[in-house]
Coordinates of C-alpha atoms in Angstrom, one line a residue:
Chain A
M1 CA 58.3 66.9 32.7
R2 CA 54.7 66.1 35.0
L3 CA 51.2 65.7 32.9
V4 CA 47.6 64.2 34.2
F5 CA 45.0 63.1 32.8
E6 CA 41.9 62.8 34.1
A7 CA 40.2 59.7 34.2
G8 CA 36.1 59.3 32.6
E9 CA 35.9 62.0 30.5
E10 CA 38.1 64.7 29.3
K11 CA 39.7 65.0 26.4
V12 CA 43.4 66.9 26.1
F13 CA 45.1 68.2 23.0
L14 CA 48.3 67.2 22.8
A15 CA 50.3 70.3 20.6
G16 CA 54.0 70.4 20.1
K17 CA 56.9 71.6 17.2
T18 CA 57.2 68.9 15.0
G19 CA 59.8 66.0 16.7
C20 CA 59.1 67.1 20.6
G21 CA 58.4 63.7 21.4
K22 CA 54.1 63.9 21.6
S23 CA 54.2 60.6 19.7
T24 CA 56.4 59.2 21.3
L25 CA 55.1 59.9 25.2
L26 CA 51.2 58.7 23.6
R27 CA 53.7 55.6 22.7
T28 CA 54.9 55.3 26.3
L29 CA 51.2 55.7 28.1
N30 CA 50.7 52.2 25.7
G31 CA 53.5 50.2 26.9
L32 CA 55.1 50.6 23.0
I33 CA 57.8 52.3 24.4
P34 CA 60.0 50.5 26.9
D35 CA 57.9 47.1 26.1
F36 CA 58.3 46.7 22.2
Y37 CA 61.0 49.7 21.1
G38 CA 63.3 49.3 24.5
G39 CA 64.7 51.9 25.6
K40 CA 65.4 54.0 29.0
L41 CA 62.4 55.2 31.2
R42 CA 63.2 57.2 34.1
G43 CA 60.5 58.5 36.0
V44 CA 56.6 57.2 36.2
V45 CA 54.0 56.5 33.8
S46 CA 51.0 55.4 36.1
V47 CA 48.2 54.1 33.8
Y48 CA 45.0 53.6 36.3
G49 CA 48.1 52.5 38.9
R50 CA 49.4 50.0 36.1
K51 CA 52.8 50.7 34.0
G52 CA 51.6 51.7 30.5
N53 CA 49.9 49.1 28.5
P54 CA 47.3 48.7 25.6
E55 CA 45.0 47.2 27.3
D56 CA 43.9 51.0 29.0
V57 CA 45.3 52.8 26.4
Y58 CA 43.9 52.4 22.6
L59 CA 46.8 54.0 20.2
V60 CA 45.6 54.8 16.8
T61 CA 48.9 56.1 14.8
Q62 CA 48.9 58.4 12.1
H63 CA 49.2 56.0 8.7
P64 CA 44.9 54.1 8.7
E65 CA 46.2 52.1 6.1
E66 CA 49.0 51.2 8.4
Q67 CA 46.4 50.4 11.5
I68 CA 44.0 47.9 9.0
V69 CA 44.6 43.9 10.2
C70 CA 41.2 42.6 8.8
S71 CA 40.0 41.7 5.6
T72 CA 36.6 43.5 5.8
V73 CA 35.0 46.5 7.6
L74 CA 33.0 44.8 10.1
E75 CA 35.8 41.9 11.6
E76 CA 38.8 45.2 11.2
V77 CA 36.6 47.4 13.3
A78 CA 35.3 43.9 15.6
F79 CA 38.9 42.5 16.0
S80 CA 40.0 44.1 19.5
L81 CA 36.7 42.6 21.4
V82 CA 37.6 39.2 19.3
Q83 CA 41.6 40.1 21.1
R84 CA 39.8 40.4 24.7
G85 CA 38.0 37.4 24.3
V86 CA 34.6 39.2 23.6
E87 CA 32.2 35.9 21.9
W88 CA 32.1 37.2 17.9
R89 CA 28.1 37.2 18.2
D90 CA 28.3 40.1 20.7
A91 CA 31.5 41.9 18.6
R92 CA 29.5 42.2 15.6
R93 CA 27.3 44.2 17.1
I94 CA 29.1 46.6 19.5
A95 CA 30.9 46.9 16.0
E96 CA 27.8 47.4 14.3
D97 CA 25.9 49.4 16.4
T98 CA 29.6 51.9 16.7
L99 CA 29.6 51.9 13.1
E100 CA 25.7 53.0 13.2
K101 CA 26.5 55.9 15.6
V102 CA 28.6 57.6 13.0
N103 CA 26.8 57.1 10.5
A104 CA 29.2 54.4 9.2
Y105 CA 26.9 51.3 8.2
H106 CA 26.9 51.0 5.1
L107 CA 30.5 50.3 5.2
C108 CA 30.2 47.0 7.2
E109 CA 30.4 44.6 4.6
R110 CA 33.1 46.7 2.0
K111 CA 36.6 44.9 2.2
T112 CA 39.4 47.6 3.6
E113 CA 41.7 47.2 0.4
T114 CA 38.2 49.1 -1.5
L115 CA 38.3 52.0 1.6
S116 CA 39.6 55.7 1.0
D117 CA 42.1 57.1 2.6
G118 CA 39.2 58.7 4.8
E119 CA 37.4 56.2 5.1
K120 CA 40.1 53.6 6.6
Q121 CA 40.5 57.1 8.8
L122 CA 36.9 56.4 10.0
V123 CA 37.2 52.8 10.0
T124 CA 40.7 53.1 12.7
V125 CA 38.3 55.4 14.8
C126 CA 35.5 53.0 14.9
S127 CA 37.5 50.7 15.4
A128 CA 39.0 52.8 18.7
I129 CA 35.7 53.1 20.1
A130 CA 34.6 49.4 19.6
S131 CA 37.3 48.8 21.9
E132 CA 36.7 48.4 26.2
S133 CA 39.8 50.4 26.4
R134 CA 39.4 53.5 29.4
C135 CA 41.7 55.7 27.0
L136 CA 42.2 56.6 24.0
A137 CA 44.5 57.6 22.1
F138 CA 45.3 59.4 18.8
D139 CA 48.3 60.5 17.0
E140 CA 47.7 63.1 14.1
P141 CA 44.5 61.7 13.3
F142 CA 43.5 64.2 11.0
A143 CA 46.3 64.9 9.0
H144 CA 45.4 63.2 6.0
L145 CA 41.6 64.2 6.0
H146 CA 39.4 67.2 4.5
P147 CA 39.0 69.5 7.6
D148 CA 35.3 69.2 6.6
L149 CA 35.7 65.8 7.8
A150 CA 38.3 66.2 10.2
R151 CA 35.4 67.9 11.6
K152 CA 33.4 65.3 11.7
V153 CA 35.6 62.7 13.2
L154 CA 36.2 64.7 16.1
D155 CA 33.1 65.3 17.1
I156 CA 32.4 61.4 17.7
L157 CA 35.9 61.6 19.3
L158 CA 34.4 64.3 21.6
S159 CA 31.3 62.6 22.3
D160 CA 33.2 60.0 23.4
E161 CA 32.6 59.0 27.1
R162 CA 35.9 57.9 27.8
T163 CA 39.5 60.1 28.4
V164 CA 40.9 61.1 24.6
V165 CA 44.2 62.1 24.3
V166 CA 45.2 63.8 20.8
S167 CA 48.0 64.4 19.3
E168 CA 47.8 66.9 15.8
H169 CA 49.3 70.2 14.2
R170 CA 46.0 71.4 13.1
L171 CA 45.4 74.3 16.2
G172 CA 41.9 75.1 15.1
L173 CA 40.5 72.5 16.4
S174 CA 41.7 72.2 20.1
E175 CA 39.4 75.5 20.6
R176 CA 36.4 71.9 21.8
F177 CA 39.6 70.3 23.6
D178 CA 38.7 70.4 27.9
R179 CA 42.1 71.2 27.5
V180 CA 45.4 71.0 25.9
H181 CA 48.6 71.0 27.1
W182 CA 52.1 71.7 25.0
M183 CA 54.6 70.1 24.5
G184 CA 58.6 71.8 24.4
G185 CA 57.0 75.0 25.7
E186 CA 54.5 77.1 23.1
S187 CA 55.3 77.3 20.1
A188 CA 54.6 80.2 18.2
I189 CA 51.8 80.6 16.2
G190 CA 49.2 82.8 14.0
V191 CA 52.9 83.3 11.6
N192 CA 52.0 85.7 9.2
L193 CA 52.3 85.0 6.1
T194 CA 51.3 85.6 2.5
K195 CA 52.1 84.8 -0.5
E196 CA 53.3 88.6 -1.4
N197 CA 55.8 88.5 0.8
I198 CA 57.7 86.3 -0.2
E199 CA 60.4 87.4 -1.4
T200 CA 62.1 86.3 -5.0
R201 CA 64.0 87.1 -7.0
D202 CA 62.1 87.9 -10.7
C203 CA 64.3 86.5 -13.3
L204 CA 61.7 85.4 -15.4
E205 CA 62.1 86.5 -18.9
R206 CA 59.2 85.2 -20.6
K207 CA 56.7 82.7 -18.7
R208 CA 56.1 79.4 -20.8
L209 CA 53.6 77.1 -20.7
L210 CA 54.1 74.0 -18.7
V211 CA 50.4 72.3 -18.1
R212 CA 47.5 72.7 -19.5
A213 CA 44.1 71.4 -18.9
K214 CA 41.3 72.2 -21.4
N215 CA 38.0 69.8 -20.7
A216 CA 40.5 67.8 -19.1
S217 CA 38.8 64.2 -18.4
I218 CA 40.2 62.3 -15.8
F219 CA 40.5 58.2 -15.1
R220 CA 41.3 56.1 -12.7
G221 CA 41.1 52.8 -14.6
R222 CA 38.1 52.5 -16.1
R223 CA 36.9 54.8 -14.2
Q224 CA 36.2 58.8 -15.0
V225 CA 37.1 60.8 -11.6
V226 CA 38.0 64.7 -13.1
E227 CA 36.1 65.9 -16.0
G228 CA 35.6 69.4 -17.7
L229 CA 38.9 70.7 -16.0
D230 CA 40.4 73.8 -17.5
F231 CA 43.6 75.3 -16.0
E232 CA 47.3 76.6 -17.4
V233 CA 50.3 76.3 -15.2
F234 CA 53.7 78.8 -16.4
E235 CA 56.8 78.4 -14.6
G236 CA 57.8 80.0 -12.0
E237 CA 53.5 79.5 -10.6
I238 CA 52.8 77.4 -7.7
V239 CA 49.2 75.1 -8.0
A240 CA 47.4 74.3 -4.9
V241 CA 44.5 71.4 -5.8
T242 CA 41.8 71.0 -3.1
G243 CA 39.1 68.9 -2.8
L244 CA 37.6 66.1 0.1
N245 CA 38.9 63.7 0.2
G246 CA 38.3 61.0 -3.0
S247 CA 38.5 64.0 -4.8
G248 CA 40.9 62.9 -7.7
K249 CA 44.0 64.8 -6.4
T250 CA 45.9 62.3 -5.8
T251 CA 44.6 61.1 -9.4
L252 CA 45.1 64.9 -10.8
L253 CA 48.8 64.8 -9.9
R254 CA 48.8 61.3 -11.2
A255 CA 47.2 62.0 -14.4
I256 CA 50.0 65.1 -14.9
A257 CA 52.5 62.4 -14.1
G258 CA 51.9 60.1 -16.7
L259 CA 50.9 57.3 -14.1
E260 CA 46.8 57.8 -14.9
K261 CA 45.0 57.9 -17.9
S262 CA 43.6 61.3 -19.6
D263 CA 41.9 63.7 -21.9
G264 CA 42.5 67.4 -22.4
I265 CA 46.2 67.2 -20.4
E266 CA 49.0 69.1 -22.4
V267 CA 52.5 68.3 -19.9
H268 CA 55.3 70.7 -22.1
G269 CA 58.7 69.8 -19.6
K270 CA 59.6 66.6 -17.2
P271 CA 57.2 65.6 -14.0
F272 CA 58.5 64.6 -11.4
M273 CA 56.2 64.0 -8.2
S274 CA 56.3 62.9 -4.6
F275 CA 53.5 60.9 -3.4
Q276 CA 51.4 61.4 -0.3
Y277 CA 53.3 58.2 1.3
P278 CA 57.8 59.5 0.9
G279 CA 59.4 56.1 1.2
Y280 CA 57.8 55.5 -2.2
T281 CA 59.7 58.0 -3.7
L282 CA 63.9 57.5 -1.5
N283 CA 65.8 55.1 -3.0
S284 CA 69.3 55.8 -2.7
G285 CA 71.6 54.4 0.1
T286 CA 71.4 58.1 1.7
V287 CA 69.8 61.1 1.9
G288 CA 73.0 63.1 0.7
G289 CA 71.8 61.1 -2.1
E290 CA 68.5 62.2 -2.3
V291 CA 69.0 65.9 -3.0
P292 CA 71.9 67.7 -3.2
A293 CA 74.0 68.5 -0.6
E294 CA 72.8 72.5 -1.7
L295 CA 69.8 71.8 -0.7
L296 CA 69.9 70.3 1.8
K297 CA 71.4 73.4 3.7
T298 CA 68.9 75.2 2.6
F299 CA 66.5 73.3 4.6
G300 CA 68.4 72.4 7.5
L301 CA 68.8 69.4 6.6
E302 CA 72.9 68.7 5.6
K303 CA 73.8 67.4 9.1
Y304 CA 71.8 64.1 8.2
A305 CA 73.6 64.1 4.8
D306 CA 75.2 60.2 5.7
R307 CA 72.1 59.2 7.3
H308 CA 70.1 56.4 5.1
P309 CA 66.9 58.1 4.2
H310 CA 64.1 55.9 6.3
S311 CA 66.1 56.5 9.6
L312 CA 65.1 60.2 9.6
S313 CA 61.8 61.1 11.4
S314 CA 58.2 60.7 9.1
G315 CA 58.1 65.2 8.8
E316 CA 62.1 65.4 7.2
R317 CA 60.8 62.0 5.1
R318 CA 58.9 64.0 3.5
I319 CA 60.7 67.4 3.3
L320 CA 63.2 65.3 1.9
A321 CA 60.3 63.8 -1.2
A322 CA 59.5 66.9 -1.8
L323 CA 62.9 68.2 -2.1
K324 CA 63.2 65.4 -4.2
A325 CA 60.8 66.3 -6.8
L326 CA 61.9 69.6 -7.4
R327 CA 64.3 67.0 -9.9
G328 CA 61.9 67.6 -12.8
K329 CA 60.5 70.7 -14.2
I330 CA 57.0 70.3 -12.6
V331 CA 57.6 69.2 -9.4
L332 CA 54.3 67.4 -8.1
L333 CA 54.0 67.6 -4.2
D334 CA 50.6 65.2 -2.6
E335 CA 50.2 66.5 0.9
P336 CA 53.7 67.3 1.2
T337 CA 53.8 69.3 4.8
A338 CA 51.0 66.2 6.2
G339 CA 52.2 65.7 10.0
L340 CA 54.7 69.2 9.9
D341 CA 53.8 71.6 12.7
E342 CA 53.0 75.3 11.5
T343 CA 56.3 77.0 12.0
L344 CA 58.5 74.0 10.4
R345 CA 55.4 73.8 7.8
I346 CA 54.7 77.3 6.5
A347 CA 59.4 77.3 6.3
F348 CA 59.7 75.0 4.3
I349 CA 56.8 75.9 2.3
S350 CA 58.1 78.8 1.6
K351 CA 61.1 78.5 0.9
L352 CA 60.3 75.7 -1.8
I353 CA 57.7 78.4 -3.5
R354 CA 61.3 80.5 -3.9
I355 CA 63.1 78.3 -5.4
V356 CA 60.2 76.4 -8.0
R357 CA 59.7 80.9 -8.3
E358 CA 63.9 81.4 -9.3
S359 CA 65.1 78.1 -11.0
S360 CA 61.6 78.1 -14.0
R361 CA 59.3 75.0 -12.5
C362 CA 56.4 75.1 -11.4
A363 CA 54.9 73.3 -8.7
I364 CA 51.3 70.9 -8.4
I365 CA 50.4 71.0 -4.5
A366 CA 47.7 68.9 -3.8
T367 CA 46.4 69.4 -0.1
H368 CA 43.8 70.0 2.7
D369 CA 46.2 72.8 4.4
S370 CA 43.9 75.9 3.7
S371 CA 47.1 77.6 4.8
I372 CA 49.1 76.3 2.1
A373 CA 46.8 77.0 -0.2
K374 CA 46.3 80.4 0.8
L375 CA 50.2 81.2 0.0
C376 CA 50.1 79.8 -3.5
D377 CA 49.1 81.3 -6.9
F378 CA 46.0 79.9 -7.8
E379 CA 43.8 77.2 -6.4
I380 CA 42.3 74.0 -8.3
C381 CA 38.8 73.3 -6.0
L382 CA 38.3 69.7 -7.4
Chain B
M1 CA 46.4 42.8 -19.7
N2 CA 44.3 44.0 -16.3
F3 CA 43.4 41.0 -14.1
E4 CA 42.5 40.6 -10.3
I5 CA 42.8 37.6 -7.8
G6 CA 40.2 39.1 -5.2
W7 CA 37.6 36.9 -2.5
T8 CA 34.0 37.0 -3.3
G9 CA 33.3 35.4 -0.8
G10 CA 30.7 32.7 -2.9
V11 CA 31.8 29.7 -1.7
E12 CA 32.1 28.6 2.0
G13 CA 36.1 28.0 3.7
R14 CA 36.0 24.3 5.4
T15 CA 35.0 22.4 2.5
T16 CA 36.6 24.5 -0.6
V17 CA 39.9 23.5 2.2
L18 CA 39.0 20.2 2.4
S19 CA 38.0 19.8 -1.6
V20 CA 41.4 22.0 -2.7
I21 CA 43.0 19.3 -0.4
F22 CA 41.5 16.3 -2.0
L23 CA 41.1 17.5 -5.9
T24 CA 45.6 18.1 -5.3
L25 CA 46.1 14.4 -3.6
S26 CA 44.2 13.5 -6.3
I27 CA 46.6 15.1 -9.2
Y28 CA 49.9 12.9 -7.3
V29 CA 48.1 10.0 -6.6
S30 CA 47.5 9.6 -10.3
S31 CA 50.9 10.2 -11.1
F32 CA 49.3 13.5 -12.9
S33 CA 46.7 11.7 -15.5
P34 CA 45.2 13.6 -17.4
V35 CA 41.9 12.2 -17.5
T36 CA 42.5 12.8 -13.2
S37 CA 43.2 16.8 -14.1
A38 CA 41.1 17.6 -17.3
I39 CA 38.6 16.2 -14.5
V40 CA 40.1 18.9 -12.2
V41 CA 40.1 21.7 -14.0
L42 CA 36.5 21.5 -15.0
L43 CA 35.4 21.5 -11.8
C44 CA 37.4 24.0 -10.5
V45 CA 35.8 26.3 -13.5
L46 CA 32.3 24.7 -12.3
R47 CA 32.6 25.4 -8.8
K48 CA 34.1 28.9 -9.3
A49 CA 34.6 30.6 -13.0
D50 CA 36.6 33.8 -11.2
C51 CA 39.3 31.5 -10.7
L52 CA 40.3 31.5 -14.6
N53 CA 40.8 35.4 -14.2
A54 CA 44.2 34.8 -12.0
L55 CA 45.6 32.3 -15.1
P56 CA 47.2 35.2 -17.0
L57 CA 49.0 35.5 -13.3
F58 CA 51.2 32.3 -13.7
L59 CA 51.5 32.3 -17.9
P60 CA 55.4 32.8 -17.1
F61 CA 55.3 29.9 -14.4
I62 CA 52.8 27.2 -16.8
G63 CA 55.1 28.4 -19.9
F64 CA 58.2 27.3 -17.8
F65 CA 56.3 24.0 -17.2
A66 CA 55.9 23.1 -20.7
V67 CA 58.4 23.9 -21.8
S68 CA 61.0 22.0 -18.9
S69 CA 59.3 19.2 -19.9
F70 CA 59.3 18.8 -23.7
F71 CA 62.9 19.1 -23.2
L72 CA 62.8 15.8 -20.5
G73 CA 60.1 14.0 -22.1
G74 CA 58.7 15.3 -25.5
L75 CA 55.7 16.6 -26.4
Y76 CA 52.8 14.4 -24.8
H77 CA 55.3 14.9 -22.1
S78 CA 55.0 18.3 -22.0
G79 CA 51.1 18.1 -22.4
V80 CA 50.3 15.8 -19.7
M81 CA 52.6 18.6 -17.6
T82 CA 50.8 21.5 -18.5
L83 CA 47.8 20.3 -17.8
A84 CA 48.8 19.0 -14.6
T85 CA 50.2 22.6 -13.9
I86 CA 46.9 24.6 -14.6
A87 CA 45.1 21.6 -12.8
L88 CA 46.7 21.9 -9.6
L89 CA 47.2 25.7 -9.9
L90 CA 43.7 26.5 -10.4
S91 CA 42.3 24.2 -7.6
G92 CA 45.1 26.3 -5.7
V93 CA 43.4 29.6 -6.5
L94 CA 39.8 28.4 -5.6
V95 CA 41.1 29.1 -2.1
S96 CA 41.4 33.0 -3.1
S97 CA 37.6 33.3 -3.6
L98 CA 37.2 32.9 0.3
P99 CA 37.4 35.9 2.3
P100 CA 40.9 35.5 4.5
S101 CA 39.3 35.3 8.1
E102 CA 36.9 32.6 6.1
F103 CA 40.0 30.8 5.4
A104 CA 42.1 31.5 8.2
L105 CA 38.8 29.7 10.5
S106 CA 38.6 27.1 8.0
L107 CA 42.5 26.1 8.8
S108 CA 41.7 26.4 12.3
W109 CA 38.7 24.2 12.2
I110 CA 41.1 21.4 10.6
G111 CA 43.6 21.6 13.3
V112 CA 46.1 24.6 13.0
P113 CA 46.9 26.4 15.1
E114 CA 44.5 29.4 15.5
S115 CA 47.7 31.8 15.6
W116 CA 49.1 30.0 12.4
A117 CA 45.5 30.5 10.8
F118 CA 45.2 33.9 11.4
Q119 CA 48.8 35.2 9.9
V120 CA 47.5 33.1 6.9
A121 CA 44.6 35.5 6.9
L122 CA 46.8 38.7 7.6
A123 CA 49.8 37.9 5.0
L124 CA 46.3 37.6 2.4
R125 CA 45.6 41.5 3.7
V126 CA 49.6 42.9 4.3
F127 CA 49.8 41.0 0.4
Y128 CA 47.1 43.7 -0.8
V129 CA 49.2 46.7 0.6
L130 CA 52.9 44.9 -0.2
K131 CA 52.2 45.2 -3.9
E132 CA 49.6 48.3 -4.2
D133 CA 53.8 49.5 -2.5
A134 CA 55.5 47.6 -5.3
R135 CA 53.2 49.2 -7.6
H136 CA 53.5 52.8 -6.4
C137 CA 58.1 51.9 -6.0
F138 CA 58.0 51.5 -9.4
E139 CA 56.1 54.5 -10.9
A140 CA 58.1 56.7 -7.9
A141 CA 61.1 55.1 -10.4
K142 CA 59.8 55.7 -13.5
F143 CA 60.6 60.1 -12.9
E144 CA 64.7 59.1 -12.6
G145 CA 67.0 58.1 -15.3
K146 CA 68.9 55.6 -13.9
F147 CA 68.8 51.7 -13.0
P148 CA 64.4 52.6 -12.4
Y149 CA 63.9 48.9 -11.7
L150 CA 66.6 48.5 -8.9
R151 CA 65.7 51.8 -7.2
A152 CA 62.6 50.3 -7.3
V153 CA 63.2 47.3 -6.1
K154 CA 65.2 49.1 -3.0
A155 CA 62.3 51.3 -2.1
F156 CA 60.1 48.3 -2.2
V157 CA 62.3 46.7 0.3
S158 CA 63.1 49.8 2.6
V159 CA 59.3 50.2 2.3
S160 CA 58.0 45.8 3.3
I161 CA 60.3 46.3 6.5
L162 CA 59.1 49.3 7.8
R163 CA 55.3 47.9 6.7
S164 CA 56.2 44.7 8.8
V165 CA 57.3 46.9 12.3
A166 CA 54.4 49.1 11.3
L167 CA 51.7 46.3 11.8
A168 CA 53.8 44.4 14.3
E169 CA 53.2 47.9 16.3
T170 CA 49.6 48.0 15.1
L171 CA 49.1 44.2 17.0
Y172 CA 50.4 45.0 19.7
C173 CA 48.4 48.5 20.3
R174 CA 45.6 46.4 19.8
G175 CA 46.2 43.5 22.2
Y176 CA 46.5 40.9 19.4
S177 CA 46.4 36.8 21.0
G178 CA 45.9 35.0 18.4
K179 CA 42.1 34.8 17.3
I180 CA 40.7 35.4 14.9
P181 CA 37.3 37.4 14.1
G182 CA 34.5 36.0 12.0
V183 CA 32.5 32.5 12.5
L184 CA 32.7 30.2 9.8
K185 CA 29.5 30.1 7.4
K186 CA 27.3 26.9 6.6
P187 CA 27.5 25.1 4.0
K188 CA 24.7 24.8 1.0
V189 CA 24.3 22.4 -1.5
A190 CA 26.4 23.5 -4.0
D191 CA 29.9 23.4 -1.5
Y192 CA 28.4 19.7 -0.6
L193 CA 28.2 18.6 -3.7
F194 CA 32.0 20.1 -5.2
L195 CA 33.1 18.3 -1.6
V196 CA 31.8 14.6 -2.8
S197 CA 33.3 15.6 -6.3
S198 CA 36.6 15.9 -4.9
V199 CA 36.6 12.9 -2.7
L200 CA 35.0 10.7 -5.4
L201 CA 38.0 12.0 -7.9
L202 CA 40.4 11.0 -5.0
V203 CA 38.5 7.8 -4.7
F204 CA 38.7 6.4 -8.4
S205 CA 42.5 8.4 -8.9
T206 CA 43.7 5.8 -6.5
V207 CA 41.7 3.0 -7.5
W208 CA 42.9 3.7 -10.7
A209 CA 46.9 4.2 -9.1
L210 CA 46.7 1.1 -7.2
N211 CA 45.0 -1.4 -10.1
I212 CA 48.3 0.1 -12.2

C-alpha cells in the first residue's frame, strides 16, 4: 500500500470494510503499532520524516469512555498540553479557548463522569484540537453520535487547520473531505434493501402483544427522562428507537428490560438486552458457549466457535452480543450496528430481522442509523 | 439504599491530606482512645458532613469489627474499637471530597513522586468507570438463568482487562509523561482551622499517651 497524506490542511476520509485495517493504519501512524502492541512492520511509515509517534499524530479511538483520563473537562482538554511541558496557566487558557470555539465552554467545570456519551465524544475531539499535534487521526468518531451531532463534530474537525484523517463507516459524511481513500478496494455501496424485500416465512397465525406503553413515563434514578410514550409491539415486529444523544433511547430499552423504573409499560415475555458495550453481555469461555452453533453458522461466525469472545474484533463482538439476545422473547438491542461497515450492517440486520419474525419474537433496536430504522416496522422517535 | 461518594471540591488539598494523616496518627498514638476517636468523628462531621453519606458503604466492615472485637474483649472493647473504626474511616473518606487532581497535586506536594500521585488520581477516575462496568455486568447477567453472579464476575474480569489495556493505549496516545494537570487551591481559614485542630489533637494524644 502506498498512501501519502499532505501536511497542512488536507482532510482525508478512510473508508473500507470492517476488518480491512483502517484502525491498524491509524495506530501505525502514531506508533501504537509496533511500539506499543508489537508486531512486524514491513516497508516505511514516515510521519514528518520520523517513524510513527504520538507527538505528531494525535489519535482518538472509538470509545470516548476509554479516552478520558481526568476528572474534570478542563483538565481533560488540557491534559496533552501539560504532558508536553506547557504550564498549567497556558494550558488552561488554550483548553478554555478550544471549548469556547466549539460552543462547549459550559462543560468546563463539569465532572467527566457526569457527561453523556455525545458530550464525552465532544470532549475527546476538543482534547485533540487543543493538542499541539500536527496531524489529528480519528477512528470512527461518529459511531455513537446522532447524525446531527456527528455533523456538528465534523464541522469542528474540518475547520481545523491541520491534517485530519478520519476512519468512518458513514459514507454520507465523506463528501466534505478533500479525499476519500478506500482500503481493501472500493466496497459495494448503496445496498438497496427495504423491509419489503426481506423474505420471511409467515408462520404467525395470531400475533400476541409483547410490549405495551400507554402514556408511559421512564425514570433514570429519580429523574424523569421520557413521558407520555405510547406504542405497542406484537410478535414478529421490529421496532427502531431513534433520537438525539441523551434523549432516552437506552433508558427506554432498560425500562422494558426491567432495569429502570417506569410507569405504564407492560411486558409480556422474557426480555433479553444486549448492551452498547458488548463486553457486558459476553461471559462464556468460548464463542460457542454464547450462541448455538446453528446461529453462528447463519452469521458466518462458526469458525470462531472455540475462541474466547473477547478475542474477536469489536464488530464481531457486537454481532455476537446481539445474537445472544435472541435467547429472549423480547430482544432489546442497543446500537447493535455501530462500527460495522454498510454491507455487513445490512446483511447482519436483515438476517436478524428474518429470525425474529420467524421465531415469534419481537426486537426493539436503539439506533442512530437511519438505514436500519428504515428496515423496521415502525420507529419510536424520542 | 442510595448513596454516593463524590468529590465536591469544597476543601483544599494540602491541609486536608495533612489533617487526615494527623487525625489517623492521633487515633493510633492514643491507642484507640474513645475520647480521641469521638473528637475525630466530630471534627470530620463538622468539616465535611458529606463524608457521612459514604458510611453505609462500610457497614459490613464496621459490623465485622464490632462483632470480632466483642468476642475478643467484651462489650466495652467492642464499643471502643467500633468508634475507632468509624473515626478512621471517616477521616479517610474526607480525602474523597477532594477533586482527584487536587489530591494528586497534594500528594506530590508532600513528596510523593508526581507519576505515582497521578496514578492515584487516575485510579480514582477509573474507579468510577469500573463501578459502572460492574453494575452493567451484573445487570446483563440477570437475563441469564444459571449462576448469574459467577457470569457477572467472569464478564467483569474480562471487561476490566480490556479497560486497562485501552487506558494504557490512551495514555500512550496522549503522550503521558507523568505530569498532573491542574493547580493547587489556596487554603481558606476553615482549611487552616481544621489543620490546626488536627495538629492539636495529635499533640494532646501524644502527651496523654506518654503520661500513661
